[in-house]
PDB file of C-alpha atoms and ligand atoms in Angstrom:
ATOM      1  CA  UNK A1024       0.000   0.000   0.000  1.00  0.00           C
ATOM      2  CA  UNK A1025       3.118   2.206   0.664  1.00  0.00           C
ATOM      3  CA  UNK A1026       4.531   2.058  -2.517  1.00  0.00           C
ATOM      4  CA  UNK A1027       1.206   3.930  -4.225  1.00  0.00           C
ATOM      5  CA  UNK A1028       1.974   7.163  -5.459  1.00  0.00           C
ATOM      6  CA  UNK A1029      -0.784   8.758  -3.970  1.00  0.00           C
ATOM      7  CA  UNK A1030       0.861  12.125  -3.257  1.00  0.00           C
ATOM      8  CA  UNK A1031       2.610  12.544  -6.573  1.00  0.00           C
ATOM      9  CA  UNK A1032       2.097  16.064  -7.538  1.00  0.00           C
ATOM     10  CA  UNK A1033       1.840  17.242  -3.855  1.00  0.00           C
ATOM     11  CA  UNK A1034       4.348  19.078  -1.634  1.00  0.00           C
ATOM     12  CA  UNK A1035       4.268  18.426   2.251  1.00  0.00           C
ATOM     13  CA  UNK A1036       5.590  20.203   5.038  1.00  0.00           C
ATOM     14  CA  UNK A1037       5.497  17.778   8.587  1.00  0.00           C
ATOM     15  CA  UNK A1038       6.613  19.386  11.958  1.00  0.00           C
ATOM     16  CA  UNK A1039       8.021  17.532  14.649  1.00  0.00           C
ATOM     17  CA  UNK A1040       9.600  15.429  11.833  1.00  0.00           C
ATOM     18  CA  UNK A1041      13.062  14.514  14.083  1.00  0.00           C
ATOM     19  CA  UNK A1042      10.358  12.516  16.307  1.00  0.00           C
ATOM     20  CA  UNK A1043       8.923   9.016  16.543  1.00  0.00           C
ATOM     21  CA  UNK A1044       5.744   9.795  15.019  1.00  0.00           C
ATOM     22  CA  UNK A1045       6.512  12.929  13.206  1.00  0.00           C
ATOM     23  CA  UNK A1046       9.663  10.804  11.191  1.00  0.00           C
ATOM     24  CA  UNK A1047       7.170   7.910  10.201  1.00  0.00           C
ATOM     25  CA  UNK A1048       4.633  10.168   8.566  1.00  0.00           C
ATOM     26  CA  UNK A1049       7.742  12.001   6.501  1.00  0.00           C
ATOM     27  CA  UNK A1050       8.425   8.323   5.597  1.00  0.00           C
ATOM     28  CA  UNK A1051       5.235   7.131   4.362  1.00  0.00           C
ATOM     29  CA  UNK A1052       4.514  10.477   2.416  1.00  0.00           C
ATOM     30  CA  UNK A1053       8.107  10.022   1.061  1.00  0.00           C
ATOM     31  CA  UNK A1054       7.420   6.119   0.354  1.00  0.00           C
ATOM     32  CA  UNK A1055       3.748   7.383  -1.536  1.00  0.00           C
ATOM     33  CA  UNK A1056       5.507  10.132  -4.141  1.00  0.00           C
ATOM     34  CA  UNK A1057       5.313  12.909  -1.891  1.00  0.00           C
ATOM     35  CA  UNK A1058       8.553  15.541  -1.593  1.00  0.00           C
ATOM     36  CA  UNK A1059       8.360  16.293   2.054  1.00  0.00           C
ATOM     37  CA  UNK A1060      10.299  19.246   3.729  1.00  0.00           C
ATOM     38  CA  UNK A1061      10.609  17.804   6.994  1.00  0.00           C
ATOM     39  CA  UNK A1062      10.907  20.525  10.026  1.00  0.00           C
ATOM     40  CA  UNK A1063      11.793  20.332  13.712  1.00  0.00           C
ATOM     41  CA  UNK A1064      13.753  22.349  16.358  1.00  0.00           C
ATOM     42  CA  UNK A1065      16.040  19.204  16.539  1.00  0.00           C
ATOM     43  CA  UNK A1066      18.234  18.039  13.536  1.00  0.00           C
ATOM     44  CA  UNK A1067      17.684  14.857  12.541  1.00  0.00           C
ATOM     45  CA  UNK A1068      20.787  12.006  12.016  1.00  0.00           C
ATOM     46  CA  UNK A1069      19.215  10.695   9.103  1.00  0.00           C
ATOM     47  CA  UNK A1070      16.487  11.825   7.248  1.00  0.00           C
ATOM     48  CA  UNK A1071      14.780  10.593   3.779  1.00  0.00           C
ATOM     49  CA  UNK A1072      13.746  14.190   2.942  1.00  0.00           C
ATOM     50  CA  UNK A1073      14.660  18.102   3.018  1.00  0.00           C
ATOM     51  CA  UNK A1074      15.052  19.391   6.423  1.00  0.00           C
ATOM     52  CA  UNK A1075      14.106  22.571   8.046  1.00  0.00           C
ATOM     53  CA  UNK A1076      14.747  24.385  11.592  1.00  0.00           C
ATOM     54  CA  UNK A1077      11.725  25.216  12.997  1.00  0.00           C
ATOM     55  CA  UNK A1078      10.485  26.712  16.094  1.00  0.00           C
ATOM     56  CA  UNK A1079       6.965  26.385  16.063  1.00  0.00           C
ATOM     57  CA  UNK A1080       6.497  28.935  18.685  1.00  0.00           C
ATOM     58  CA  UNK A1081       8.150  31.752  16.989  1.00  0.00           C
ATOM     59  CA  UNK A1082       6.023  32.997  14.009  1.00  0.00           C
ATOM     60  CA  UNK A1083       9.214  34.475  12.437  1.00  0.00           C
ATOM     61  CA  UNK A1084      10.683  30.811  12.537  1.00  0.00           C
ATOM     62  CA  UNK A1085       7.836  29.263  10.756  1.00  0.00           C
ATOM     63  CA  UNK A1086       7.209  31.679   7.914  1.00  0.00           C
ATOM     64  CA  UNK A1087      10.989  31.388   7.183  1.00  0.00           C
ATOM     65  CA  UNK A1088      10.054  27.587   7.041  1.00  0.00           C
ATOM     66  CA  UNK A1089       7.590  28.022   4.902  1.00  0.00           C
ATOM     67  CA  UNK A1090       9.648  30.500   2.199  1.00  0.00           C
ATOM     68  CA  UNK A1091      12.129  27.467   2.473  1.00  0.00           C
ATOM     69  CA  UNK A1092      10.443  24.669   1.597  1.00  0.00           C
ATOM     70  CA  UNK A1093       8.280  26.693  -0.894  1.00  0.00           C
ATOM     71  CA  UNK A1094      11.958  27.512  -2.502  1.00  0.00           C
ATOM     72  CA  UNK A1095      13.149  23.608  -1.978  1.00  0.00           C
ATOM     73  CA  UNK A1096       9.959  22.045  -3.523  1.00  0.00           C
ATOM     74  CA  UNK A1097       8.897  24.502  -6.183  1.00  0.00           C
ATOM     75  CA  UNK A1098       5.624  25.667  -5.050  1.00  0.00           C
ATOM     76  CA  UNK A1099       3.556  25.899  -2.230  1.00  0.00           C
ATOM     77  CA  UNK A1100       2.951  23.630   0.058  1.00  0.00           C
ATOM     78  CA  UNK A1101      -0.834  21.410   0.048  1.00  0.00           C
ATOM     79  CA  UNK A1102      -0.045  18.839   3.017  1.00  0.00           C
ATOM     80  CA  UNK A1103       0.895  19.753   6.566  1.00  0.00           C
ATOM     81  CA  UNK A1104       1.307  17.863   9.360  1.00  0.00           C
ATOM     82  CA  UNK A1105       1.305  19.077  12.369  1.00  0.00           C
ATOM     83  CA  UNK A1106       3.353  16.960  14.855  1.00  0.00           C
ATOM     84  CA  UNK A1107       5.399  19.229  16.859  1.00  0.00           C
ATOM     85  CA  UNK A1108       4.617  18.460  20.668  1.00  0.00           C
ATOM     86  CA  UNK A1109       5.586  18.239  23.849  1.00  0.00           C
ATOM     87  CA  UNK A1110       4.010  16.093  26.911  1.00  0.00           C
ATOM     88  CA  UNK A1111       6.202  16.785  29.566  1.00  0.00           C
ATOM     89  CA  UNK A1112       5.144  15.934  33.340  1.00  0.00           C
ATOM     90  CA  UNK A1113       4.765  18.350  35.915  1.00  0.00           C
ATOM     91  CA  UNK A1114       1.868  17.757  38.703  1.00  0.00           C
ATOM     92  CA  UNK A1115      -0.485  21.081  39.169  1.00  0.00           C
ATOM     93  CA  UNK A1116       0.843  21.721  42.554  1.00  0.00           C
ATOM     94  CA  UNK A1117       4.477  22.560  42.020  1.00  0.00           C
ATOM     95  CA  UNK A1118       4.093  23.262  37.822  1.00  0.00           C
ATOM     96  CA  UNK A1119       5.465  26.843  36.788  1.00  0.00           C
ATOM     97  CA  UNK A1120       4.238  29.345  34.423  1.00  0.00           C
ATOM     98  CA  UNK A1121       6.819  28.979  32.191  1.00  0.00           C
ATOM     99  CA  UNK A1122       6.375  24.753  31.930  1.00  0.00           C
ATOM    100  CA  UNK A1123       2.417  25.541  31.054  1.00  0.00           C
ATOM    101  CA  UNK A1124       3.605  28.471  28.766  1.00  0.00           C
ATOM    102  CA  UNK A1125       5.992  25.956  27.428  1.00  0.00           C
ATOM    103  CA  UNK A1126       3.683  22.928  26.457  1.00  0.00           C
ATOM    104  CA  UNK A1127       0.586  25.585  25.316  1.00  0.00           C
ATOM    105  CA  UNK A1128       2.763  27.275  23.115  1.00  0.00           C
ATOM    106  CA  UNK A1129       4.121  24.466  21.347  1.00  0.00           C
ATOM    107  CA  UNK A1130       1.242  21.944  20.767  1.00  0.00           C
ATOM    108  CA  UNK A1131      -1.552  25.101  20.779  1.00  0.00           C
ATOM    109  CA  UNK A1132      -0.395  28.296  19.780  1.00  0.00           C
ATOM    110  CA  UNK A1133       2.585  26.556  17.244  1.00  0.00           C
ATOM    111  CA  UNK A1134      -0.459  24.499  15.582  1.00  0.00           C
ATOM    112  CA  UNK A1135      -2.451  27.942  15.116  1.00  0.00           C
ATOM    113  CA  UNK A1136       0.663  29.511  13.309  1.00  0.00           C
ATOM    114  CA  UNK A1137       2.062  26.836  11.151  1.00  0.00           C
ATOM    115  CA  UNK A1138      -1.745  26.265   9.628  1.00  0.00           C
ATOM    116  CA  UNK A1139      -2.301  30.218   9.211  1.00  0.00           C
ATOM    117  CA  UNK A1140       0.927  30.032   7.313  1.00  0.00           C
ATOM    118  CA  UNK A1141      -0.381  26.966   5.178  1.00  0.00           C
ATOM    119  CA  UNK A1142      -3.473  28.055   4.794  1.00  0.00           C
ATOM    120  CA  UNK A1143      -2.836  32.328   3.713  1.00  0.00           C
ATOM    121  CA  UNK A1144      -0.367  30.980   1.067  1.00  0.00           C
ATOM    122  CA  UNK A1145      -2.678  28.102  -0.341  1.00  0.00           C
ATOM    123  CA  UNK A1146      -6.021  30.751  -0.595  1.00  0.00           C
ATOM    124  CA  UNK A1147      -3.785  32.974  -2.232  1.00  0.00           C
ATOM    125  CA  UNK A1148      -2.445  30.220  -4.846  1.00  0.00           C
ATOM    126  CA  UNK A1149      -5.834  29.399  -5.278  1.00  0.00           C
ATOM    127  CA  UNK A1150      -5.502  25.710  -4.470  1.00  0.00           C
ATOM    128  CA  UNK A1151      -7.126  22.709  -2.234  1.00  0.00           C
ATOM    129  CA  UNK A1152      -4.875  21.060   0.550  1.00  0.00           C
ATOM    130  CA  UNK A1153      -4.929  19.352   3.904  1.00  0.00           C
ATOM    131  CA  UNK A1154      -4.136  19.777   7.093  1.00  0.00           C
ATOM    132  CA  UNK A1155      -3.664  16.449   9.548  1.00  0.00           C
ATOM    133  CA  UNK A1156      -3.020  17.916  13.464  1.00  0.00           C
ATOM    134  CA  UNK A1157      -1.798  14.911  15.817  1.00  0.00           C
ATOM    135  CA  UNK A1158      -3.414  15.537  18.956  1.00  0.00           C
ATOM    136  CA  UNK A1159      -3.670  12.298  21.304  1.00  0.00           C
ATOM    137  CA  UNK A1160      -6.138  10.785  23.762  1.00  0.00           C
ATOM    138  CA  UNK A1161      -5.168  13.117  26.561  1.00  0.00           C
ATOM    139  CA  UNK A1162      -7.448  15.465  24.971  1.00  0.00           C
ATOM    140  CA  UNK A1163     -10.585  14.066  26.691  1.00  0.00           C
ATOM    141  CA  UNK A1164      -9.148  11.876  29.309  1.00  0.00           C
ATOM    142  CA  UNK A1165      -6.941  13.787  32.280  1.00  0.00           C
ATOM    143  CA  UNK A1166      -4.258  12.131  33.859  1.00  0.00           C
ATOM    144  CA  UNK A1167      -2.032  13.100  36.937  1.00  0.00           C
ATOM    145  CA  UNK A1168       1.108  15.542  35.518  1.00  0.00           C
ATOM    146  CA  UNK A1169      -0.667  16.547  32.290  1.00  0.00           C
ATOM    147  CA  UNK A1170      -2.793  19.389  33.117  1.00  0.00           C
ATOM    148  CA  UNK A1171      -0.972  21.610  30.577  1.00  0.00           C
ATOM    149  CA  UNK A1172      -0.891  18.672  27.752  1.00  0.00           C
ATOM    150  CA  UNK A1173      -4.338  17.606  28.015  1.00  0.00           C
ATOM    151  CA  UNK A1174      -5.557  21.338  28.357  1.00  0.00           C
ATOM    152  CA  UNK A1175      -3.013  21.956  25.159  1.00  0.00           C
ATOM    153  CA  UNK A1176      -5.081  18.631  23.241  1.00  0.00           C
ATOM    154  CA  UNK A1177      -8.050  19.476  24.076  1.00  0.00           C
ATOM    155  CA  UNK A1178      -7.666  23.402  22.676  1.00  0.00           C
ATOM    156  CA  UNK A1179      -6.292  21.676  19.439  1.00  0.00           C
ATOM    157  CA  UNK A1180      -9.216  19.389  18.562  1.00  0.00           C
ATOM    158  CA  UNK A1181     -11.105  22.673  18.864  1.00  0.00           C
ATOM    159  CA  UNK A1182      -8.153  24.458  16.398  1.00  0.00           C
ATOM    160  CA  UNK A1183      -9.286  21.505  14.264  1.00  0.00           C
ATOM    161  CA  UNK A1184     -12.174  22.120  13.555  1.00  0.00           C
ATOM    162  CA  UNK A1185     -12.149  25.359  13.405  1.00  0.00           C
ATOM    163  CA  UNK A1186      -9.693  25.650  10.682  1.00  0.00           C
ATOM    164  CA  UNK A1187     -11.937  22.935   8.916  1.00  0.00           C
ATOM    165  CA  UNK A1188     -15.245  25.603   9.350  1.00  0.00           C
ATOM    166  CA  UNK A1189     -12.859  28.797   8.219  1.00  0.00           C
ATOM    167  CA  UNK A1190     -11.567  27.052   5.324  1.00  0.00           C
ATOM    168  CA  UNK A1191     -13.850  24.451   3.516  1.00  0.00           C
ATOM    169  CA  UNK A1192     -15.442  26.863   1.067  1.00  0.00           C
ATOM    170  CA  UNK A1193     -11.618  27.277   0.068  1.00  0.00           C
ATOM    171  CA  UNK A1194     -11.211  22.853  -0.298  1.00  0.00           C
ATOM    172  CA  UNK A1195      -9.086  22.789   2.904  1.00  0.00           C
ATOM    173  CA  UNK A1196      -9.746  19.899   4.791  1.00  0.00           C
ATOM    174  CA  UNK A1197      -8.669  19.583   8.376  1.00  0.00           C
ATOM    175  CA  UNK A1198      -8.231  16.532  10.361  1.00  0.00           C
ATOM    176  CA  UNK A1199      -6.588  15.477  13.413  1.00  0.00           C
ATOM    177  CA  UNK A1200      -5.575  11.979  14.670  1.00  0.00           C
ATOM    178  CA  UNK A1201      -5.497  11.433  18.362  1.00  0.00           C
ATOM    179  CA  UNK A1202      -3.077   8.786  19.181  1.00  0.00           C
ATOM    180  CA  UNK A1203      -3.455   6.756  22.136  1.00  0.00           C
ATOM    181  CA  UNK A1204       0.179   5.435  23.759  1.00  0.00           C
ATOM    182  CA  UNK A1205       2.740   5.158  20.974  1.00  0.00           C
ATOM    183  CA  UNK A1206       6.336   3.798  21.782  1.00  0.00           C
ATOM    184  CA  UNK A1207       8.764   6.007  20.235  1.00  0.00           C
ATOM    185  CA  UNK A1208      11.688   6.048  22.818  1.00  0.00           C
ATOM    186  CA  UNK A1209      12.048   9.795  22.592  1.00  0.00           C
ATOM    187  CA  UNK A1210      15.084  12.104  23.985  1.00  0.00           C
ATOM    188  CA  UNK A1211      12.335  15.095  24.157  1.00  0.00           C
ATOM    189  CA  UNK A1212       9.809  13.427  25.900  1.00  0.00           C
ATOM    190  CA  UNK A1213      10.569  10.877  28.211  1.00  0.00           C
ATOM    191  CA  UNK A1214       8.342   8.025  29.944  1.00  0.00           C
ATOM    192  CA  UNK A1215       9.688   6.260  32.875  1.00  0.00           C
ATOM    193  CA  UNK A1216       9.397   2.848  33.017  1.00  0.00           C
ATOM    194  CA  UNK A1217       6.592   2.205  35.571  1.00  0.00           C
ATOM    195  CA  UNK A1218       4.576   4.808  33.520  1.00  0.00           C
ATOM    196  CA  UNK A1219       5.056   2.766  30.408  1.00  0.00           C
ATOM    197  CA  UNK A1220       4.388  -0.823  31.814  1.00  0.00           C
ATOM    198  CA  UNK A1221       1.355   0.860  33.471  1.00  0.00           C
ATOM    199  CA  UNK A1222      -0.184   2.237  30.202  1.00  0.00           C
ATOM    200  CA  UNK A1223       0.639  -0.484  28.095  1.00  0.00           C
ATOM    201  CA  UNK A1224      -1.763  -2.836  30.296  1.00  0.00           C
ATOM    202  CA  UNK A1225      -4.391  -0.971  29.947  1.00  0.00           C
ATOM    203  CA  UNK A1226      -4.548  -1.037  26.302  1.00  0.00           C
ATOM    204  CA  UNK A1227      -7.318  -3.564  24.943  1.00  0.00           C
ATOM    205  CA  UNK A1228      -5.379  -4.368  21.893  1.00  0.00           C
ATOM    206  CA  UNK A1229      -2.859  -5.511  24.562  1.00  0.00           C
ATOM    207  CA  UNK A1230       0.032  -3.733  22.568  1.00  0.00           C
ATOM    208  CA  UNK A1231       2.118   0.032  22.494  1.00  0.00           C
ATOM    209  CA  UNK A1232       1.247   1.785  19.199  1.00  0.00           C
ATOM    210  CA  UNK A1233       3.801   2.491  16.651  1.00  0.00           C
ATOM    211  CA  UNK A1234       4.679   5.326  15.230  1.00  0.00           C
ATOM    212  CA  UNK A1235       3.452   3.435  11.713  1.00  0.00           C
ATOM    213  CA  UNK A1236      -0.139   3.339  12.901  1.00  0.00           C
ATOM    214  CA  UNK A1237      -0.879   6.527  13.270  1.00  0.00           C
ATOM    215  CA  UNK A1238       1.118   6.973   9.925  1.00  0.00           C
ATOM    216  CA  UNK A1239      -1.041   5.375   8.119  1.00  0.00           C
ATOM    217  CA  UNK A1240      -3.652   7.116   9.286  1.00  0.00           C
ATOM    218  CA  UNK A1241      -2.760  10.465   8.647  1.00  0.00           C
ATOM    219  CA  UNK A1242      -1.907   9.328   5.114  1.00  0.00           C
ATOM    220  CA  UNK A1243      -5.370   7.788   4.519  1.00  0.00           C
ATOM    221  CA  UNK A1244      -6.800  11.438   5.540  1.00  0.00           C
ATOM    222  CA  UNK A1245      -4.430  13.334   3.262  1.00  0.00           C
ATOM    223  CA  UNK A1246      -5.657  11.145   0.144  1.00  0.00           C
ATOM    224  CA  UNK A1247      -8.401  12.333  -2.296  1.00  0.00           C
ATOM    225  CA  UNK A1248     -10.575   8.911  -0.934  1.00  0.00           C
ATOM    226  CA  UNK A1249     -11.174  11.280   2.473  1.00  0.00           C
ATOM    227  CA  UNK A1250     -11.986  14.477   0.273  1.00  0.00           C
ATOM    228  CA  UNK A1251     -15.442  14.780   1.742  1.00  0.00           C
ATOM    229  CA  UNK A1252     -13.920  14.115   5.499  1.00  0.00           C
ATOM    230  CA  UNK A1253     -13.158  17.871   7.636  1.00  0.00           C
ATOM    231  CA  UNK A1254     -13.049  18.786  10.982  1.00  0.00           C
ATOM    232  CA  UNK A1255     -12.900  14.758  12.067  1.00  0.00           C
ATOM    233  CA  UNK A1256     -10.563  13.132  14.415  1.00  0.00           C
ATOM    234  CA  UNK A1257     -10.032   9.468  14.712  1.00  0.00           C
ATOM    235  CA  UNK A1258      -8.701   7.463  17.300  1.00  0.00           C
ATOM    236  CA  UNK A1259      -5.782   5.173  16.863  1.00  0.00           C
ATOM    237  CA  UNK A1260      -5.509   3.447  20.166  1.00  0.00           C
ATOM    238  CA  UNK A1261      -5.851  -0.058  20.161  1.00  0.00           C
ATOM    239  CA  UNK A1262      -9.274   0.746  22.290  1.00  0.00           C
ATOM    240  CA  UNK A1263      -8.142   2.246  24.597  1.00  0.00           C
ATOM    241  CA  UNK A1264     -10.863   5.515  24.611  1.00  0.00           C
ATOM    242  CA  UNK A1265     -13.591   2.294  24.049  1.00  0.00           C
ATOM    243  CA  UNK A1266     -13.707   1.805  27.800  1.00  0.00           C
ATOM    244  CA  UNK A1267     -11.513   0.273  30.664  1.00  0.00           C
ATOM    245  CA  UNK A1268     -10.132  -2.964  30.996  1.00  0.00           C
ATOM    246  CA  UNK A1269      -9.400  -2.352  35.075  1.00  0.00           C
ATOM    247  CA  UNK A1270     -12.426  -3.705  36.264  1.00  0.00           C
ATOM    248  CA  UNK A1271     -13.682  -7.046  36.770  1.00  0.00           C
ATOM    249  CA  UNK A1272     -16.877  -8.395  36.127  1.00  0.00           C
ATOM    250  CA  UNK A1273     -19.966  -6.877  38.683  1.00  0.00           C
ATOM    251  CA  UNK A1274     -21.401 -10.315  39.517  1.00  0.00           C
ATOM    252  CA  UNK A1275     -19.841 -12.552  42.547  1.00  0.00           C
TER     253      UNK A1275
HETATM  254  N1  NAD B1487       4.049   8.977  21.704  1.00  0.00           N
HETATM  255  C1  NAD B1487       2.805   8.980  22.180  1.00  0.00           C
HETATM  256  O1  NAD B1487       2.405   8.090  22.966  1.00  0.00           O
HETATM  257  C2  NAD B1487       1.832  10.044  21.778  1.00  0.00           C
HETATM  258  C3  NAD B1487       0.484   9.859  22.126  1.00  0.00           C
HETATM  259  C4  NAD B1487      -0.436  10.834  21.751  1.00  0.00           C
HETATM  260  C5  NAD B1487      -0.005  11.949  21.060  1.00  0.00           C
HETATM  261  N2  NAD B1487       1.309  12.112  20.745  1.00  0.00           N
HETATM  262  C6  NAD B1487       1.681  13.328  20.026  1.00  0.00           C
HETATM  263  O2  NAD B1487       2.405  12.968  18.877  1.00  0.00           O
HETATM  264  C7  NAD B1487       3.279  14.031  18.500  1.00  0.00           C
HETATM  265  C8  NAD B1487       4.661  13.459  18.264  1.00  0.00           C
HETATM  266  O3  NAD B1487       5.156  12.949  19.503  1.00  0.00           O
HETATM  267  P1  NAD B1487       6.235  11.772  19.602  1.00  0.00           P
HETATM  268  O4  NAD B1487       5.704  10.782  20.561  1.00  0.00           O
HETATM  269  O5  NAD B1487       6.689  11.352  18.246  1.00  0.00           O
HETATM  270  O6  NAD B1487       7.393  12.536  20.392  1.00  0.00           O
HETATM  271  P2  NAD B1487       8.884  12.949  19.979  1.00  0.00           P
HETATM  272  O7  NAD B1487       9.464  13.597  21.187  1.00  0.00           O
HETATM  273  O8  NAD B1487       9.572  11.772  19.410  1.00  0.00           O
HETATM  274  O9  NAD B1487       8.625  14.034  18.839  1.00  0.00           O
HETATM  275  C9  NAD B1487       8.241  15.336  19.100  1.00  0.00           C
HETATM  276  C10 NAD B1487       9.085  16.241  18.229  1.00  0.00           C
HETATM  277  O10 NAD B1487       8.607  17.601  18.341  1.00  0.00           O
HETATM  278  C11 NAD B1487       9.741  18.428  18.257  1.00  0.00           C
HETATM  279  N3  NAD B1487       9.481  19.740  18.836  1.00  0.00           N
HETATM  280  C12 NAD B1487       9.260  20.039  20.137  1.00  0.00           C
HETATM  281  N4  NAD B1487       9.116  21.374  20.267  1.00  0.00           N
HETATM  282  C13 NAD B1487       9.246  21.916  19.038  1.00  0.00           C
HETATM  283  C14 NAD B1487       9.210  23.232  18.533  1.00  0.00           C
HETATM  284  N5  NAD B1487       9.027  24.299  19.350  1.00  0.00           N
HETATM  285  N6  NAD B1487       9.347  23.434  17.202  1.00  0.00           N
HETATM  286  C15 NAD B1487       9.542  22.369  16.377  1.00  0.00           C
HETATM  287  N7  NAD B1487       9.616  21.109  16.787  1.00  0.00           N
HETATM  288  C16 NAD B1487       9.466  20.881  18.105  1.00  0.00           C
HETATM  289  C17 NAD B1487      10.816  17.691  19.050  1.00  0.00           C
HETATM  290  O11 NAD B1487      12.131  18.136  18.734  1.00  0.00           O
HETATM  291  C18 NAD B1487      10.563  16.248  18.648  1.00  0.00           C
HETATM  292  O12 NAD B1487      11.385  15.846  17.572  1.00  0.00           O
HETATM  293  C19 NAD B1487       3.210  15.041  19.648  1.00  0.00           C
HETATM  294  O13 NAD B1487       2.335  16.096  19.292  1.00  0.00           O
HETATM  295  C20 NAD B1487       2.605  14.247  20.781  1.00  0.00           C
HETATM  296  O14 NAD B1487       1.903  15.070  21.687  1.00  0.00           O
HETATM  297  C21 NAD B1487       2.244  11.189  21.097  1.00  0.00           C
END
């Protein structure tokens, strides 16, 4: 299925691309005829695309991003992934201004700038595109040391589909895909093991994610087959938003 070439004729620009989740989508768009510009505030080793700097916070960062890939790819850009995040752990008690500033102004506010970008310079080319936002399952479920993640989430499925409302009459879709846990071993965000072993059980399809599945799912919403989906987000979880496993049954 990867080796379609779905995206031919397509340029894509994926944040957070030095990540677990954010490298897999640059792969598959890559594998499916796509030219990707891959960005992130982190170089990565290896990388089967151009790569970027980007700061999604700072709006000077990302329109720079933008002239750049427009200038590495020949035109503007009609695919964006947004994947930049941050999920950092910091119970409400002791957590400072500058760790909620931190985690809103990376997965909210960073979000909000690199889809304005997107979006002014495909209405002004006159041309359809898509917008995929990875958001995750903290967005409706709260959990102890994510106040300022889940809160971030949350405000992003909103972003979603308001972006999808402001620009459908101009044939921008916008999607989001809320993962559920994903093992990706990353240096930005780390999990301690207890945390880890702990989620994992509680997962119905009795497995981490990958970074692959929610690949593929942002892929399926970025081809033409989803053109009448906007302002949807689907859950790839393996179940785990379906209910909870925890409890036995009621009955003696
Ligand atoms: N891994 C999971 O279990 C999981 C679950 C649900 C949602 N998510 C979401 O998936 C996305 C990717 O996360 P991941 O698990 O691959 O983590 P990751 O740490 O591997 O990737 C995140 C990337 O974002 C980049 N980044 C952080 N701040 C940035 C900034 N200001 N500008 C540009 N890039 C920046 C980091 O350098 C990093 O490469 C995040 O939005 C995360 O919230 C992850």
């Amino acid at each position: 299925m990867e080796h379609t070439l779905d995206f031919a004729g397509h340029r894509a620009l994926v944040t957070g691309a030095t990540g677990g989740i954010g490298a897999a989508i640059v792969d598959i768009l890559t594998a499916r005829g796509a030219p990707v510009v891959a960005c992130d505030a982190r170089k990565a080793e290896a990388t089967s695309s151009w790569f970027v700097l980007l700061n999604v916070r700072d709006q000077a960062s990302v329109i720079q991003a933008f002239d750049r890939a427009e200038n590495l790819l020949g035109g503007v850009c009609d695919i964006l992934v947004n994947a930049a995040g941050l999920y950092p752990s910091d119970p409400l008690i002791e957590m400072t201004e500058e760790a909620w500033d931190r985690v809103l102004d990376t997965n909210l506010k960073g979000a909000f700038l690199t889809s304005q970008q997107f979006c002014r310079r495909l209405v002004a080319a006159d041309r359809a595109g898509c917008i995929v936002n990875i958001t995750s399952g903290s967005a409706d479920r709260a959990r102890v040391g994510a106040a300022h993640y889940s809160a971030s989430k949350a405000a992003l499925e909103m972003l979603t589909r308001s972006f999808a409302l402001e620009f459908a009459s101009q044939r921008i879709r916008v999607n989001a895909v809320s993962p559920g846990y994903v093992q990706v071993g990353s240096a930005v965000n780390p999990l301690s093991t207890a945390y880890v072993e702990a989620i994992t059980r509680t997962i119905p399809l009795a497995r981490a994610g990958t970074p692959r599945d929610v690949a593929r799912v942002v892929a399926f919403l970025c081809e033409d087959a989803s053109d009448w989906i906007t302002g949807a987000s689907y859950r790839v979880d393996g179940g785990s938003h379906a209910g909870t496993l925890a409890l036995p049954l009621s009955r003696d």
